N, CA, C and O atoms as a Tripos MOL2 file, in Angstrom:
@<TRIPOS>MOLECULE
protein
  300   299    75     0     0
PROTEIN
NO_CHARGES

@<TRIPOS>ATOM
      1 N         -55.3170   67.5590  -10.2410 N.3       1 UNK1
      2 CA        -55.9850   67.4370  -11.5160 C.3       1 UNK1
      3 C         -55.0930   66.3130  -12.2430 C.2       1 UNK1
      4 O         -53.9470   66.5350  -12.6350 O.2       1 UNK1
      5 N         -55.8750   64.8600  -12.3990 N.am      2 UNK2
      6 CA        -54.9350   63.5730  -12.4680 C.3       2 UNK2
      7 C         -54.4260   63.9420  -14.3880 C.2       2 UNK2
      8 O         -55.0090   64.6060  -15.2440 O.2       2 UNK2
      9 N         -53.2970   63.2590  -14.4280 N.am      3 UNK3
     10 CA        -53.2890   62.8610  -16.2770 C.3       3 UNK3
     11 C         -53.6980   61.5940  -16.8950 C.2       3 UNK3
     12 O         -53.4440   60.5260  -16.3390 O.2       3 UNK3
     13 N         -54.3940   61.6650  -18.1500 N.am      4 UNK4
     14 CA        -55.6360   60.7190  -18.5480 C.3       4 UNK4
     15 C         -54.3480   59.1990  -19.1970 C.2       4 UNK4
     16 O         -53.2840   59.2370  -19.8150 O.2       4 UNK4
     17 N         -55.2140   58.0280  -18.6220 N.am      5 UNK5
     18 CA        -54.6100   56.8520  -18.6670 C.3       5 UNK5
     19 C         -55.1480   56.4920  -20.0580 C.2       5 UNK5
     20 O         -56.0080   57.0040  -20.7740 O.2       5 UNK5
     21 N         -54.0670   55.0710  -20.2330 N.am      6 UNK6
     22 CA        -53.7070   55.2730  -21.3640 C.3       6 UNK6
     23 C         -54.9680   54.5860  -21.7900 C.2       6 UNK6
     24 O         -55.4990   54.9630  -22.8350 O.2       6 UNK6
     25 N         -55.5220   53.5850  -21.0690 N.am      7 UNK7
     26 CA        -56.7750   53.0630  -21.8380 C.3       7 UNK7
     27 C         -58.0660   54.0880  -21.4700 C.2       7 UNK7
     28 O         -59.1640   53.7510  -21.9130 O.2       7 UNK7
     29 N         -58.0090   54.8190  -21.0020 N.am      8 UNK8
     30 CA        -58.5870   55.9790  -21.0950 C.3       8 UNK8
     31 C         -59.5940   55.6320  -22.6240 C.2       8 UNK8
     32 O         -59.0520   55.1520  -23.6200 O.2       8 UNK8
     33 N         -61.2440   55.9980  -22.5810 N.am      9 UNK9
     34 CA        -61.6390   56.0270  -23.9560 C.3       9 UNK9
     35 C         -61.2300   55.2430  -24.5780 C.2       9 UNK9
     36 O         -60.5780   55.6400  -25.5440 O.2       9 UNK9
     37 N         -61.3550   53.9200  -24.4130 N.am     10 UNK10
     38 CA        -60.8350   52.5690  -24.6270 C.3      10 UNK10
     39 C         -62.0440   51.6490  -24.5700 C.2      10 UNK10
     40 O         -62.0950   50.9510  -23.5570 O.2      10 UNK10
     41 N         -63.1830   51.4850  -25.5900 N.am     11 UNK11
     42 CA        -64.5100   50.4230  -24.8630 C.3      11 UNK11
     43 C         -64.0950   49.0860  -24.9670 C.2      11 UNK11
     44 O         -64.7010   48.1860  -24.3840 O.2      11 UNK11
     45 N         -62.2640   48.7210  -26.2650 N.am     12 UNK12
     46 CA        -62.8410   46.8870  -26.6690 C.3      12 UNK12
     47 C         -62.4500   46.3750  -25.8600 C.2      12 UNK12
     48 O         -61.2630   46.6800  -25.7430 O.2      12 UNK12
     49 N         -62.7990   45.6030  -25.0350 N.am     13 UNK13
     50 CA        -61.9570   44.2950  -24.0760 C.3      13 UNK13
     51 C         -62.3180   43.0040  -24.0290 C.2      13 UNK13
     52 O         -63.1440   42.3610  -23.3810 O.2      13 UNK13
     53 N         -61.1930   42.6640  -25.1950 N.am     14 UNK14
     54 CA        -61.8810   40.7030  -25.3710 C.3      14 UNK14
     55 C         -61.6740   40.5840  -24.4690 C.2      14 UNK14
     56 O         -61.1000   41.1490  -23.5390 O.2      14 UNK14
     57 N         -62.5700   39.1030  -24.8650 N.am     15 UNK15
     58 CA        -63.0920   37.8670  -23.4520 C.3      15 UNK15
     59 C         -62.0130   36.7400  -23.3520 C.2      15 UNK15
     60 O         -61.2990   36.5650  -24.3390 O.2      15 UNK15
     61 N         -61.8880   36.2000  -22.5840 N.am     16 UNK16
     62 CA        -60.7940   35.3910  -22.1990 C.3      16 UNK16
     63 C         -61.1550   34.4330  -23.6120 C.2      16 UNK16
     64 O         -62.2660   34.5590  -24.1290 O.2      16 UNK16
     65 N         -60.3080   33.6320  -24.0960 N.am     17 UNK17
     66 CA        -60.2790   32.3830  -25.2680 C.3      17 UNK17
     67 C         -59.4740   33.5210  -26.3170 C.2      17 UNK17
     68 O         -58.2760   33.4200  -26.5790 O.2      17 UNK17
     69 N         -60.3590   34.6090  -26.8570 N.am     18 UNK18
     70 CA        -59.6960   35.2040  -27.6520 C.3      18 UNK18
     71 C         -58.4290   35.6350  -28.1150 C.2      18 UNK18
     72 O         -57.4020   35.5120  -27.4470 O.2      18 UNK18
     73 N         -58.5020   36.3540  -29.7330 N.am     19 UNK19
     74 CA        -56.9660   36.7450  -29.6710 C.3      19 UNK19
     75 C         -57.3920   37.6260  -30.0510 C.2      19 UNK19
     76 O         -58.5300   37.6870  -30.5170 O.2      19 UNK19
     77 N         -55.9500   39.3380  -29.8840 N.am     20 UNK20
     78 CA        -57.0930   40.3190  -29.5320 C.3      20 UNK20
     79 C         -55.0070   40.9940  -29.5980 C.2      20 UNK20
     80 O         -53.9250   40.4550  -29.3630 O.2      20 UNK20
     81 N         -55.6830   43.0860  -30.2780 N.am     21 UNK21
     82 CA        -54.3430   43.4720  -30.2800 C.3      21 UNK21
     83 C         -53.7570   44.0800  -29.1810 C.2      21 UNK21
     84 O         -54.5210   44.9990  -28.8840 O.2      21 UNK21
     85 N         -52.7220   44.0700  -28.3360 N.am     22 UNK22
     86 CA        -52.6490   44.5590  -27.0710 C.3      22 UNK22
     87 C         -51.9530   45.4100  -26.9170 C.2      22 UNK22
     88 O         -50.8540   44.9350  -27.2000 O.2      22 UNK22
     89 N         -51.7310   47.1010  -26.4560 N.am     23 UNK23
     90 CA        -50.5880   47.8600  -26.4160 C.3      23 UNK23
     91 C         -50.4200   48.1720  -25.5010 C.2      23 UNK23
     92 O         -50.9810   49.1960  -25.1100 O.2      23 UNK23
     93 N         -49.3250   47.2650  -24.4510 N.am     24 UNK24
     94 CA        -49.3510   47.5540  -23.1790 C.3      24 UNK24
     95 C         -48.6290   48.6110  -21.9860 C.2      24 UNK24
     96 O         -48.1300   49.5160  -22.6530 O.2      24 UNK24
     97 N         -48.4650   48.7760  -21.0770 N.am     25 UNK25
     98 CA        -47.8590   49.8930  -20.7080 C.3      25 UNK25
     99 C         -46.1770   50.2000  -21.5090 C.2      25 UNK25
    100 O         -45.1920   49.4700  -21.3970 O.2      25 UNK25
    101 N         -46.2390   50.9890  -21.9910 N.am     26 UNK26
    102 CA        -44.3340   51.4400  -22.1350 C.3      26 UNK26
    103 C         -44.2560   51.1720  -23.6500 C.2      26 UNK26
    104 O         -43.2570   51.3910  -24.3360 O.2      26 UNK26
    105 N         -45.5610   50.6150  -24.1430 N.am     27 UNK27
    106 CA        -45.3240   50.0530  -25.9110 C.3      27 UNK27
    107 C         -45.9310   51.1060  -26.4060 C.2      27 UNK27
    108 O         -47.1340   51.0760  -26.6650 O.2      27 UNK27
    109 N         -45.0370   52.3690  -26.6370 N.am     28 UNK28
    110 CA        -45.2910   53.6130  -27.7670 C.3      28 UNK28
    111 C         -43.9090   53.6810  -28.1370 C.2      28 UNK28
    112 O         -42.9010   53.4080  -27.4860 O.2      28 UNK28
    113 N         -44.0970   54.2120  -29.6360 N.am     29 UNK29
    114 CA        -42.8540   54.8520  -30.0350 C.3      29 UNK29
    115 C         -43.5620   56.4990  -30.6550 C.2      29 UNK29
    116 O         -44.6280   57.0590  -30.3950 O.2      29 UNK29
    117 N         -42.5930   56.8220  -31.4080 N.am     30 UNK30
    118 CA        -42.6620   58.0790  -32.0930 C.3      30 UNK30
    119 C         -44.1730   58.4010  -32.7820 C.2      30 UNK30
    120 O         -44.6000   59.5500  -32.6720 O.2      30 UNK30
    121 N         -44.8350   57.5710  -33.3640 N.am     31 UNK31
    122 CA        -45.5330   57.1200  -33.9550 C.3      31 UNK31
    123 C         -47.3670   56.9460  -33.6860 C.2      31 UNK31
    124 O         -48.3150   57.2390  -34.4140 O.2      31 UNK31
    125 N         -47.2670   56.0770  -31.7170 N.am     32 UNK32
    126 CA        -48.2830   56.2240  -31.1690 C.3      32 UNK32
    127 C         -47.8660   54.5850  -30.3080 C.2      32 UNK32
    128 O         -46.8620   54.0660  -29.8190 O.2      32 UNK32
    129 N         -49.1450   54.2740  -30.4820 N.am     33 UNK33
    130 CA        -49.4770   52.7340  -29.8320 C.3      33 UNK33
    131 C         -49.0150   52.0360  -30.4290 C.2      33 UNK33
    132 O         -48.9900   52.1090  -31.6580 O.2      33 UNK33
    133 N         -48.4990   51.1350  -29.7540 N.am     34 UNK34
    134 CA        -47.1230   49.5130  -30.6000 C.3      34 UNK34
    135 C         -48.3410   48.7570  -30.6300 C.2      34 UNK34
    136 O         -49.3020   49.5160  -30.5070 O.2      34 UNK34
    137 N         -48.6450   47.6490  -30.7360 N.am     35 UNK35
    138 CA        -49.2900   46.3150  -30.4480 C.3      35 UNK35
    139 C         -48.9070   45.3600  -30.8420 C.2      35 UNK35
    140 O         -48.4720   45.2100  -31.9840 O.2      35 UNK35
    141 N         -49.0060   44.2450  -29.7290 N.am     36 UNK36
    142 CA        -48.9050   42.8040  -30.5780 C.3      36 UNK36
    143 C         -49.7870   41.8570  -30.4050 C.2      36 UNK36
    144 O         -50.4200   42.0720  -29.3720 O.2      36 UNK36
    145 N         -50.0450   41.1140  -30.8270 N.am     37 UNK37
    146 CA        -51.1970   40.1110  -31.1300 C.3      37 UNK37
    147 C         -51.0930   38.8140  -29.7160 C.2      37 UNK37
    148 O         -50.3210   37.8840  -29.9480 O.2      37 UNK37
    149 N         -51.7100   38.7920  -28.5870 N.am     38 UNK38
    150 CA        -51.7600   38.5290  -27.8100 C.3      38 UNK38
    151 C         -52.9100   37.7070  -27.3390 C.2      38 UNK38
    152 O         -54.0330   38.0110  -27.7400 O.2      38 UNK38
    153 N         -52.7370   36.6040  -26.4550 N.am     39 UNK39
    154 CA        -54.1950   35.3820  -26.2160 C.3      39 UNK39
    155 C         -55.0470   36.2820  -25.0500 C.2      39 UNK39
    156 O         -54.5700   36.2650  -23.9160 O.2      39 UNK39
    157 N         -55.8130   36.7650  -25.1930 N.am     40 UNK40
    158 CA        -56.4240   36.8480  -23.6400 C.3      40 UNK40
    159 C         -56.8410   35.9010  -22.7640 C.2      40 UNK40
    160 O         -57.9620   35.4340  -22.9650 O.2      40 UNK40
    161 N         -56.1790   35.4830  -21.7900 N.am     41 UNK41
    162 CA        -56.8310   34.5900  -20.2210 C.3      41 UNK41
    163 C         -57.3060   34.5690  -20.0430 C.2      41 UNK41
    164 O         -58.0800   33.6700  -20.3700 O.2      41 UNK41
    165 N         -57.6920   35.7670  -19.0270 N.am     42 UNK42
    166 CA        -58.4980   35.9520  -18.0850 C.3      42 UNK42
    167 C         -59.2300   37.5910  -18.2390 C.2      42 UNK42
    168 O         -58.5660   38.3040  -18.9910 O.2      42 UNK42
    169 N         -60.3080   38.1790  -17.7270 N.am     43 UNK43
    170 CA        -60.6870   39.0350  -17.4000 C.3      43 UNK43
    171 C         -61.6740   39.6130  -16.2450 C.2      43 UNK43
    172 O         -62.8460   39.2630  -16.1080 O.2      43 UNK43
    173 N         -61.1510   40.3360  -15.6310 N.am     44 UNK44
    174 CA        -62.2450   40.9320  -15.1710 C.3      44 UNK44
    175 C         -62.7030   42.5490  -14.7810 C.2      44 UNK44
    176 O         -61.9000   43.3450  -15.2670 O.2      44 UNK44
    177 N         -63.5870   43.0720  -14.1700 N.am     45 UNK45
    178 CA        -63.9820   44.6650  -14.4400 C.3      45 UNK45
    179 C         -62.7110   45.7120  -14.6330 C.2      45 UNK45
    180 O         -62.8360   46.7090  -15.3440 O.2      45 UNK45
    181 N         -61.3700   45.3730  -13.8790 N.am     46 UNK46
    182 CA        -60.0060   45.7810  -14.1020 C.3      46 UNK46
    183 C         -59.1580   45.1450  -14.0370 C.2      46 UNK46
    184 O         -58.0580   45.6420  -13.7940 O.2      46 UNK46
    185 N         -59.3010   43.8450  -14.2170 N.am     47 UNK47
    186 CA        -57.8560   43.0270  -14.8100 C.3      47 UNK47
    187 C         -57.8150   42.7490  -16.2960 C.2      47 UNK47
    188 O         -58.9190   42.5110  -16.7860 O.2      47 UNK47
    189 N         -57.0190   42.7320  -16.9300 N.am     48 UNK48
    190 CA        -56.4880   41.7310  -18.3990 C.3      48 UNK48
    191 C         -55.4650   40.8100  -17.6900 C.2      48 UNK48
    192 O         -54.8300   41.2450  -16.7300 O.2      48 UNK48
    193 N         -55.2660   39.3540  -18.2120 N.am     49 UNK49
    194 CA        -54.1790   38.9810  -18.0650 C.3      49 UNK49
    195 C         -53.4200   37.7580  -19.8950 C.2      49 UNK49
    196 O         -53.4550   36.5860  -20.2680 O.2      49 UNK49
    197 N         -53.0400   38.6790  -20.2380 N.am     50 UNK50
    198 CA        -52.9560   37.6670  -21.8020 C.3      50 UNK50
    199 C         -51.4190   37.9130  -22.0590 C.2      50 UNK50
    200 O         -50.7020   38.7580  -21.5230 O.2      50 UNK50
    201 N         -51.0370   36.8290  -23.1510 N.am     51 UNK51
    202 CA        -49.8450   36.8150  -23.3970 C.3      51 UNK51
    203 C         -49.6910   35.9130  -24.8710 C.2      51 UNK51
    204 O         -50.3750   35.0510  -25.4230 O.2      51 UNK51
    205 N         -48.1460   36.7540  -25.2390 N.am     52 UNK52
    206 CA        -47.6620   36.1530  -26.4820 C.3      52 UNK52
    207 C         -47.9370   35.0920  -26.3840 C.2      52 UNK52
    208 O         -47.4640   34.4650  -25.4370 O.2      52 UNK52
    209 N         -48.8960   34.3800  -27.4010 N.am     53 UNK53
    210 CA        -48.3960   32.6850  -27.7650 C.3      53 UNK53
    211 C         -46.8210   31.7540  -26.8480 C.2      53 UNK53
    212 O         -45.6850   32.1070  -27.1650 O.2      53 UNK53
    213 N         -46.9010   31.3190  -26.4330 N.am     54 UNK54
    214 CA        -45.2440   30.6040  -26.1280 C.3      54 UNK54
    215 C         -44.8490   31.3150  -25.3780 C.2      54 UNK54
    216 O         -43.6720   30.9760  -25.2530 O.2      54 UNK54
    217 N         -45.1240   32.5430  -24.4190 N.am     55 UNK55
    218 CA        -44.6190   33.4470  -23.7510 C.3      55 UNK55
    219 C         -45.2980   33.2230  -21.9040 C.2      55 UNK55
    220 O         -46.1510   32.4350  -21.4950 O.2      55 UNK55
    221 N         -44.5500   34.1940  -21.2050 N.am     56 UNK56
    222 CA        -45.0580   34.0400  -20.0910 C.3      56 UNK56
    223 C         -46.5680   35.0430  -19.8500 C.2      56 UNK56
    224 O         -46.3930   36.2370  -20.0920 O.2      56 UNK56
    225 N         -47.6580   34.7370  -19.5070 N.am     57 UNK57
    226 CA        -48.4000   35.7070  -18.8390 C.3      57 UNK57
    227 C         -48.1540   36.7980  -18.6880 C.2      57 UNK57
    228 O         -47.1590   36.8920  -17.9690 O.2      57 UNK57
    229 N         -48.7120   38.1700  -19.1260 N.am     58 UNK58
    230 CA        -48.7710   39.2940  -18.0560 C.3      58 UNK58
    231 C         -50.1470   40.0740  -17.4990 C.2      58 UNK58
    232 O         -51.2000   40.1750  -18.1270 O.2      58 UNK58
    233 N         -49.9000   40.5460  -16.3000 N.am     59 UNK59
    234 CA        -51.2950   40.9200  -15.1860 C.3      59 UNK59
    235 C         -51.2990   43.0550  -15.8460 C.2      59 UNK59
    236 O         -50.5540   44.0150  -15.6480 O.2      59 UNK59
    237 N         -52.3810   42.8580  -16.5020 N.am     60 UNK60
    238 CA        -52.3920   44.7580  -16.2810 C.3      60 UNK60
    239 C         -53.8630   44.9640  -15.9550 C.2      60 UNK60
    240 O         -54.8070   44.1920  -16.1270 O.2      60 UNK60
    241 N         -53.8230   46.5530  -15.2920 N.am     61 UNK61
    242 CA        -55.0590   46.6060  -14.8430 C.3      61 UNK61
    243 C         -55.2760   47.4310  -16.3180 C.2      61 UNK61
    244 O         -54.3850   47.9790  -16.9670 O.2      61 UNK61
    245 N         -56.9180   47.3500  -16.6990 N.am     62 UNK62
    246 CA        -57.8610   47.4190  -18.1060 C.3      62 UNK62
    247 C         -57.0720   49.7240  -18.5260 C.2      62 UNK62
    248 O         -57.0640   50.2970  -19.6160 O.2      62 UNK62
    249 N         -56.5640   50.3250  -17.0490 N.am     63 UNK63
    250 CA        -56.4070   51.4130  -17.4890 C.3      63 UNK63
    251 C         -54.7070   52.2190  -17.8040 C.2      63 UNK63
    252 O         -54.1350   53.3070  -17.7470 O.2      63 UNK63
    253 N         -54.4120   50.2900  -18.2730 N.am     64 UNK64
    254 CA        -52.6460   51.0500  -18.4060 C.3      64 UNK64
    255 C         -52.6040   50.1030  -19.7230 C.2      64 UNK64
    256 O         -51.7180   49.3170  -20.0590 O.2      64 UNK64
    257 N         -53.4220   50.3100  -20.1520 N.am     65 UNK65
    258 CA        -53.2430   49.2810  -21.7520 C.3      65 UNK65
    259 C         -54.7320   49.5890  -22.7890 C.2      65 UNK65
    260 O         -55.8920   49.8740  -22.4910 O.2      65 UNK65
    261 N         -54.1960   49.4240  -23.7890 N.am     66 UNK66
    262 CA        -55.3000   49.9890  -24.9340 C.3      66 UNK66
    263 C         -55.5940   48.5900  -25.6240 C.2      66 UNK66
    264 O         -54.5660   47.9880  -25.9350 O.2      66 UNK66
    265 N         -56.5340   48.0840  -25.8620 N.am     67 UNK67
    266 CA        -56.9470   46.9490  -27.2810 C.3      67 UNK67
    267 C         -58.2900   47.2050  -28.1020 C.2      67 UNK67
    268 O         -59.3220   47.8620  -27.9620 O.2      67 UNK67
    269 N         -57.5240   46.0210  -29.3710 N.am     68 UNK68
    270 CA        -58.5930   46.3840  -30.8180 C.3      68 UNK68
    271 C         -58.6650   45.0160  -31.2270 C.2      68 UNK68
    272 O         -57.7580   44.2080  -31.0240 O.2      68 UNK68
    273 N         -59.9980   44.6920  -31.9410 N.am     69 UNK69
    274 CA        -59.9600   43.7030  -32.4020 C.3      69 UNK69
    275 C         -58.3520   42.9590  -33.4040 C.2      69 UNK69
    276 O         -57.3510   43.6510  -33.2220 O.2      69 UNK69
    277 N         -58.1950   42.0780  -34.0650 N.am     70 UNK70
    278 CA        -57.4060   41.8290  -35.3110 C.3      70 UNK70
    279 C         -58.3450   42.3260  -36.0290 C.2      70 UNK70
    280 O         -59.4610   42.5650  -35.5660 O.2      70 UNK70
    281 N         -58.0250   42.5340  -37.1880 N.am     71 UNK71
    282 CA        -58.1690   43.0760  -38.8440 C.3      71 UNK71
    283 C         -58.8690   41.8960  -39.1550 C.2      71 UNK71
    284 O         -58.3050   40.8050  -39.0670 O.2      71 UNK71
    285 N         -60.2960   42.0270  -39.5850 N.am     72 UNK72
    286 CA        -60.6240   40.8700  -40.1600 C.3      72 UNK72
    287 C         -62.1840   39.7930  -38.9340 C.2      72 UNK72
    288 O         -63.1300   39.0210  -39.0970 O.2      72 UNK72
    289 N         -61.2850   40.6820  -37.5900 N.am     73 UNK73
    290 CA        -62.6030   39.0200  -36.7060 C.3      73 UNK73
    291 C         -63.5110   40.5130  -36.6190 C.2      73 UNK73
    292 O         -63.2900   41.5720  -37.2060 O.2      73 UNK73
    293 N         -64.4980   40.1900  -35.7500 N.am     74 UNK74
    294 CA        -65.9360   40.6290  -35.8000 C.3      74 UNK74
    295 C         -65.7510   41.3950  -34.9080 C.2      74 UNK74
    296 O         -64.9550   40.8640  -34.1330 O.2      74 UNK74
    297 N         -66.0110   42.2750  -34.5960 N.am     75 UNK75
    298 CA        -66.2360   42.9600  -32.8030 C.3      75 UNK75
    299 C         -66.8670   44.1040  -32.4570 C.2      75 UNK75
    300 O         -66.9440   44.4330  -31.2730 O.2      75 UNK75
@<TRIPOS>BOND
     1     1     2 1
     2     2     3 1
     3     3     4 2
     4     3     5 am
     5     5     6 1
     6     6     7 1
     7     7     8 2
     8     7     9 am
     9     9    10 1
    10    10    11 1
    11    11    12 2
    12    11    13 am
    13    13    14 1
    14    14    15 1
    15    15    16 2
    16    15    17 am
    17    17    18 1
    18    18    19 1
    19    19    20 2
    20    19    21 am
    21    21    22 1
    22    22    23 1
    23    23    24 2
    24    23    25 am
    25    25    26 1
    26    26    27 1
    27    27    28 2
    28    27    29 am
    29    29    30 1
    30    30    31 1
    31    31    32 2
    32    31    33 am
    33    33    34 1
    34    34    35 1
    35    35    36 2
    36    35    37 am
    37    37    38 1
    38    38    39 1
    39    39    40 2
    40    39    41 am
    41    41    42 1
    42    42    43 1
    43    43    44 2
    44    43    45 am
    45    45    46 1
    46    46    47 1
    47    47    48 2
    48    47    49 am
    49    49    50 1
    50    50    51 1
    51    51    52 2
    52    51    53 am
    53    53    54 1
    54    54    55 1
    55    55    56 2
    56    55    57 am
    57    57    58 1
    58    58    59 1
    59    59    60 2
    60    59    61 am
    61    61    62 1
    62    62    63 1
    63    63    64 2
    64    63    65 am
    65    65    66 1
    66    66    67 1
    67    67    68 2
    68    67    69 am
    69    69    70 1
    70    70    71 1
    71    71    72 2
    72    71    73 am
    73    73    74 1
    74    74    75 1
    75    75    76 2
    76    75    77 am
    77    77    78 1
    78    78    79 1
    79    79    80 2
    80    79    81 am
    81    81    82 1
    82    82    83 1
    83    83    84 2
    84    83    85 am
    85    85    86 1
    86    86    87 1
    87    87    88 2
    88    87    89 am
    89    89    90 1
    90    90    91 1
    91    91    92 2
    92    91    93 am
    93    93    94 1
    94    94    95 1
    95    95    96 2
    96    95    97 am
    97    97    98 1
    98    98    99 1
    99    99   100 2
   100    99   101 am
   101   101   102 1
   102   102   103 1
   103   103   104 2
   104   103   105 am
   105   105   106 1
   106   106   107 1
   107   107   108 2
   108   107   109 am
   109   109   110 1
   110   110   111 1
   111   111   112 2
   112   111   113 am
   113   113   114 1
   114   114   115 1
   115   115   116 2
   116   115   117 am
   117   117   118 1
   118   118   119 1
   119   119   120 2
   120   119   121 am
   121   121   122 1
   122   122   123 1
   123   123   124 2
   124   123   125 am
   125   125   126 1
   126   126   127 1
   127   127   128 2
   128   127   129 am
   129   129   130 1
   130   130   131 1
   131   131   132 2
   132   131   133 am
   133   133   134 1
   134   134   135 1
   135   135   136 2
   136   135   137 am
   137   137   138 1
   138   138   139 1
   139   139   140 2
   140   139   141 am
   141   141   142 1
   142   142   143 1
   143   143   144 2
   144   143   145 am
   145   145   146 1
   146   146   147 1
   147   147   148 2
   148   147   149 am
   149   149   150 1
   150   150   151 1
   151   151   152 2
   152   151   153 am
   153   153   154 1
   154   154   155 1
   155   155   156 2
   156   155   157 am
   157   157   158 1
   158   158   159 1
   159   159   160 2
   160   159   161 am
   161   161   162 1
   162   162   163 1
   163   163   164 2
   164   163   165 am
   165   165   166 1
   166   166   167 1
   167   167   168 2
   168   167   169 am
   169   169   170 1
   170   170   171 1
   171   171   172 2
   172   171   173 am
   173   173   174 1
   174   174   175 1
   175   175   176 2
   176   175   177 am
   177   177   178 1
   178   178   179 1
   179   179   180 2
   180   179   181 am
   181   181   182 1
   182   182   183 1
   183   183   184 2
   184   183   185 am
   185   185   186 1
   186   186   187 1
   187   187   188 2
   188   187   189 am
   189   189   190 1
   190   190   191 1
   191   191   192 2
   192   191   193 am
   193   193   194 1
   194   194   195 1
   195   195   196 2
   196   195   197 am
   197   197   198 1
   198   198   199 1
   199   199   200 2
   200   199   201 am
   201   201   202 1
   202   202   203 1
   203   203   204 2
   204   203   205 am
   205   205   206 1
   206   206   207 1
   207   207   208 2
   208   207   209 am
   209   209   210 1
   210   210   211 1
   211   211   212 2
   212   211   213 am
   213   213   214 1
   214   214   215 1
   215   215   216 2
   216   215   217 am
   217   217   218 1
   218   218   219 1
   219   219   220 2
   220   219   221 am
   221   221   222 1
   222   222   223 1
   223   223   224 2
   224   223   225 am
   225   225   226 1
   226   226   227 1
   227   227   228 2
   228   227   229 am
   229   229   230 1
   230   230   231 1
   231   231   232 2
   232   231   233 am
   233   233   234 1
   234   234   235 1
   235   235   236 2
   236   235   237 am
   237   237   238 1
   238   238   239 1
   239   239   240 2
   240   239   241 am
   241   241   242 1
   242   242   243 1
   243   243   244 2
   244   243   245 am
   245   245   246 1
   246   246   247 1
   247   247   248 2
   248   247   249 am
   249   249   250 1
   250   250   251 1
   251   251   252 2
   252   251   253 am
   253   253   254 1
   254   254   255 1
   255   255   256 2
   256   255   257 am
   257   257   258 1
   258   258   259 1
   259   259   260 2
   260   259   261 am
   261   261   262 1
   262   262   263 1
   263   263   264 2
   264   263   265 am
   265   265   266 1
   266   266   267 1
   267   267   268 2
   268   267   269 am
   269   269   270 1
   270   270   271 1
   271   271   272 2
   272   271   273 am
   273   273   274 1
   274   274   275 1
   275   275   276 2
   276   275   277 am
   277   277   278 1
   278   278   279 1
   279   279   280 2
   280   279   281 am
   281   281   282 1
   282   282   283 1
   283   283   284 2
   284   283   285 am
   285   285   286 1
   286   286   287 1
   287   287   288 2
   288   287   289 am
   289   289   290 1
   290   290   291 1
   291   291   292 2
   292   291   293 am
   293   293   294 1
   294   294   295 1
   295   295   296 2
   296   295   297 am
   297   297   298 1
   298   298   299 1
   299   299   300 2
@<TRIPOS>SUBSTRUCTURE
     1 UNK1         2 RESIDUE 1 A UNK
     2 UNK2         6 RESIDUE 1 A UNK
     3 UNK3        10 RESIDUE 1 A UNK
     4 UNK4        14 RESIDUE 1 A UNK
     5 UNK5        18 RESIDUE 1 A UNK
     6 UNK6        22 RESIDUE 1 A UNK
     7 UNK7        26 RESIDUE 1 A UNK
     8 UNK8        30 RESIDUE 1 A UNK
     9 UNK9        34 RESIDUE 1 A UNK
    10 UNK10       38 RESIDUE 1 A UNK
    11 UNK11       42 RESIDUE 1 A UNK
    12 UNK12       46 RESIDUE 1 A UNK
    13 UNK13       50 RESIDUE 1 A UNK
    14 UNK14       54 RESIDUE 1 A UNK
    15 UNK15       58 RESIDUE 1 A UNK
    16 UNK16       62 RESIDUE 1 A UNK
    17 UNK17       66 RESIDUE 1 A UNK
    18 UNK18       70 RESIDUE 1 A UNK
    19 UNK19       74 RESIDUE 1 A UNK
    20 UNK20       78 RESIDUE 1 A UNK
    21 UNK21       82 RESIDUE 1 A UNK
    22 UNK22       86 RESIDUE 1 A UNK
    23 UNK23       90 RESIDUE 1 A UNK
    24 UNK24       94 RESIDUE 1 A UNK
    25 UNK25       98 RESIDUE 1 A UNK
    26 UNK26      102 RESIDUE 1 A UNK
    27 UNK27      106 RESIDUE 1 A UNK
    28 UNK28      110 RESIDUE 1 A UNK
    29 UNK29      114 RESIDUE 1 A UNK
    30 UNK30      118 RESIDUE 1 A UNK
    31 UNK31      122 RESIDUE 1 A UNK
    32 UNK32      126 RESIDUE 1 A UNK
    33 UNK33      130 RESIDUE 1 A UNK
    34 UNK34      134 RESIDUE 1 A UNK
    35 UNK35      138 RESIDUE 1 A UNK
    36 UNK36      142 RESIDUE 1 A UNK
    37 UNK37      146 RESIDUE 1 A UNK
    38 UNK38      150 RESIDUE 1 A UNK
    39 UNK39      154 RESIDUE 1 A UNK
    40 UNK40      158 RESIDUE 1 A UNK
    41 UNK41      162 RESIDUE 1 A UNK
    42 UNK42      166 RESIDUE 1 A UNK
    43 UNK43      170 RESIDUE 1 A UNK
    44 UNK44      174 RESIDUE 1 A UNK
    45 UNK45      178 RESIDUE 1 A UNK
    46 UNK46      182 RESIDUE 1 A UNK
    47 UNK47      186 RESIDUE 1 A UNK
    48 UNK48      190 RESIDUE 1 A UNK
    49 UNK49      194 RESIDUE 1 A UNK
    50 UNK50      198 RESIDUE 1 A UNK
    51 UNK51      202 RESIDUE 1 A UNK
    52 UNK52      206 RESIDUE 1 A UNK
    53 UNK53      210 RESIDUE 1 A UNK
    54 UNK54      214 RESIDUE 1 A UNK
    55 UNK55      218 RESIDUE 1 A UNK
    56 UNK56      222 RESIDUE 1 A UNK
    57 UNK57      226 RESIDUE 1 A UNK
    58 UNK58      230 RESIDUE 1 A UNK
    59 UNK59      234 RESIDUE 1 A UNK
    60 UNK60      238 RESIDUE 1 A UNK
    61 UNK61      242 RESIDUE 1 A UNK
    62 UNK62      246 RESIDUE 1 A UNK
    63 UNK63      250 RESIDUE 1 A UNK
    64 UNK64      254 RESIDUE 1 A UNK
    65 UNK65      258 RESIDUE 1 A UNK
    66 UNK66      262 RESIDUE 1 A UNK
    67 UNK67      266 RESIDUE 1 A UNK
    68 UNK68      270 RESIDUE 1 A UNK
    69 UNK69      274 RESIDUE 1 A UNK
    70 UNK70      278 RESIDUE 1 A UNK
    71 UNK71      282 RESIDUE 1 A UNK
    72 UNK72      286 RESIDUE 1 A UNK
    73 UNK73      290 RESIDUE 1 A UNK
    74 UNK74      294 RESIDUE 1 A UNK
    75 UNK75      298 RESIDUE 1 A UNK
């Protein structure tokens, strides 16, 4: 029996060109997940490429990250 993945149960997946709050792999602290505002560059069913503005992009599998809309954004 496998361990649950960080992205399990997270149904919000931003589209390319949107900004969202993303908690990448190992972005946790004693209070839970920590999120950064990121610009989503590309997505498909398995992967997400996003970056903090001005930084290099990161490639993740959806199962390894969590995402949520930025407060005030319609989602």
